Amino acid sequence: MRIALDAMGGDFAPEPNIKGAIDALQAEPALEVVLVGPQDLLESQIEASGYNGERLSIVHASQVVGMEEKPTEAMRSKPDSSISVCWKLMAAREVDAVVSAGNTGAVVASGLKTRLFLKEVKRPGIAVTLPTVAGHAVLMDVGANPSARPAHLYQYAVMGEIYAREVLGVASPKVGLINIGSEDVKGNDLYRETYRLLTESPLKESFVGNVEGRGLYQGEADVLICEGFVGNVVLKVSEGMAEFLMKEASHQILGSLDKEKGQALQAFQEMAKRFRYHETGGAPLLGIDGICIICHGSSDAHSITNALRGSIMFKDRGINSQIAEHLAQKPVA
Amino acid sequence: MRIALDAMGGDFAPEPNIKGAIDALQAEPALEVVLVGPQDLLESQIEASGYNGERLSIVHASQVVGMEEKPTEAMRSKPDSSISVCWKLMAAREVDAVVSAGNTGAVVASGLKTRLFLKEVKRPGIAVTLPTVAGHAVLMDVGANPSARPAHLYQYAVMGEIYAREVLGVASPKVGLINIGSEDVKGNDLYRETYRLLTESPLKESFVGNVEGRGLYQGEADVLICEGFVGNVVLKVSEGMAEFLMKEASHQILGSLDKEKGQALQAFQEMAKRFRYHETGGAPLLGIDGICIICHGSSDAHSITNALRGSIMFKDRGINSQIAEHLAQKPVA
């Protein structure tokens, strides 16, 4: 398997990206990584790493999209960005996957521009894995598609269910629709119509109905579906709140302790790790004909390695062919 | 000031409601409370409390809406519910305020049915106060209006700003629009159009632009505006996550301790208190010609007292007349 890694994506790139790639190459004998970014810079970094270069190549990209840059503008003004070049490689079938910890908006915009969609897929969406009381849950879409229609949400349910089964290992994933109450008439037209589509679809056995916000972290479903606007706000509110709560808790609790402060601090650090998104190996943009894994901007080498290895699993489990097969069976209007 | 208290609303009603009312009456000499619920039950409870009954009266309501009941159905089948009777009292100007810890959907649906809106207000919305890194922030709307239009969101900004100034005591509240990126073209049509309305309005000096989910708990604005669907999901995801994180943290951290477990537990309890919504005195349904304070279902006597006293503050600060004045100045299309 050949993966294009955006060497310049992420808050600390390119160092952790290169280290992450080398670690993944050493663990996975069938993996090939194409580092995408400024040739000279990457060459010197690889040399400095001492790695012999096996199965690691470079494709030059002269531009870099900043993490805070406006995606639409960046797409226009930087046609040779590492993100764009990654997608060009996938569109040309020179790689099987794109992995990037770069500007999420730009990764998505650039990917959608290729129109490299799986057959029957109307709009790709980002699926993120979150920790819950029950283990983990997949939330989709978290921002690829801010103006969803019911058919899009229905397809997210199909894709999320397959992903949860194959990647999280849930035998029969329960699918819930994020909503503001459990009644089937709740929400607005988008959610009411999606509810109807789900109850009349092949997914009806897996569909547990509307799930309120509380249910997400309480583990009421394995797959939670919503439009990109809602999912993105939920994801980022969660990040902000986890940071706030953990800071507050460690301050208050550690402040109350004396001799046992050290062991409490260690317990905090263990816990914080569980809530770090990049531990999960990145979030796939599902619905793409190919593989695209989006990593958190703060990814370290370990997260990059996880995402590269996750791409292999994604391919091995045949997620895309399962999605295409399911959607061909019963396309939605 | 005369307040109708839904004696039957809340997970533990009517006991904490009655105790909360009596405590408020003892603290506020100008307060009158009308308990709304089954006459016999409430009479015997007041008698059991030993309170002399001063400034405390009962208005009979024969029905109770369950906390999990479907609001629309409950409205139809229970015309004499304590919630409906509270609103009838306000519509008849027999009380200045309604306070309820009952089924939020039913409180809102029943209130909106009265069409008791402030002049120029298109849709009332619920404003909730959340703890943040910076202190507190107001999030509006959290569910009264699941299909908002730009003019509604604009009015929420006006109402939320006045509320934050008068009740949270922020001299010049910063108003942010919840969005999925900071660019003005972000989000969907609703948010783009609201952004434009805000930048062209008398609020433009207070408007700090789009705020991503992360910014809510990071204190990037004092007032965060969004449609009811998003706000409701955010509020409930926050509740679920706080519960999950605090449980996890107390389990992990307390488990790592030995002799100092007691003091850490106390620190946790102090902290959990800060994150309990009912400490803030309830969430107003803003835009009503009158006062409506919605309390959390898990409210105890202390929360009810807070909400009753909060209603007095709401009246004293002239929040409604300020809202009406502002909206008369520059009505939105």
XYZ file of N, CA and C in Angstrom, chain A residues 37-46 58 60:
36
model
N 6.070 17.599 -0.007
C 6.496 18.885 0.553
C 7.745 19.349 -0.176
N 8.367 20.416 0.323
C 9.560 20.960 -0.344
C 10.702 19.932 -0.362
N 11.111 19.554 -1.563
C 12.108 18.496 -1.771
C 13.365 18.660 -0.898
N 13.984 19.844 -0.962
C 15.261 20.057 -0.260
C 15.106 19.882 1.246
N 14.090 20.525 1.764
C 13.834 20.438 3.202
C 13.634 18.984 3.630
N 12.820 18.271 2.884
C 12.506 16.891 3.272
C 13.724 15.991 3.129
N 14.473 16.199 2.075
C 15.694 15.388 1.893
C 16.639 15.548 3.074
N 16.844 16.802 3.490
C 17.786 17.023 4.576
C 17.245 16.436 5.886
N 15.946 16.493 6.040
C 15.362 15.935 7.265
C 15.496 14.410 7.310
N 15.291 13.789 6.150
C 15.421 12.328 6.116
C 16.875 11.943 6.395
N 9.922 11.073 -2.027
C 9.469 12.459 -1.881
C 8.826 12.912 -3.184
N 7.748 16.577 -4.701
C 7.918 17.988 -4.384
C 6.598 18.774 -4.427
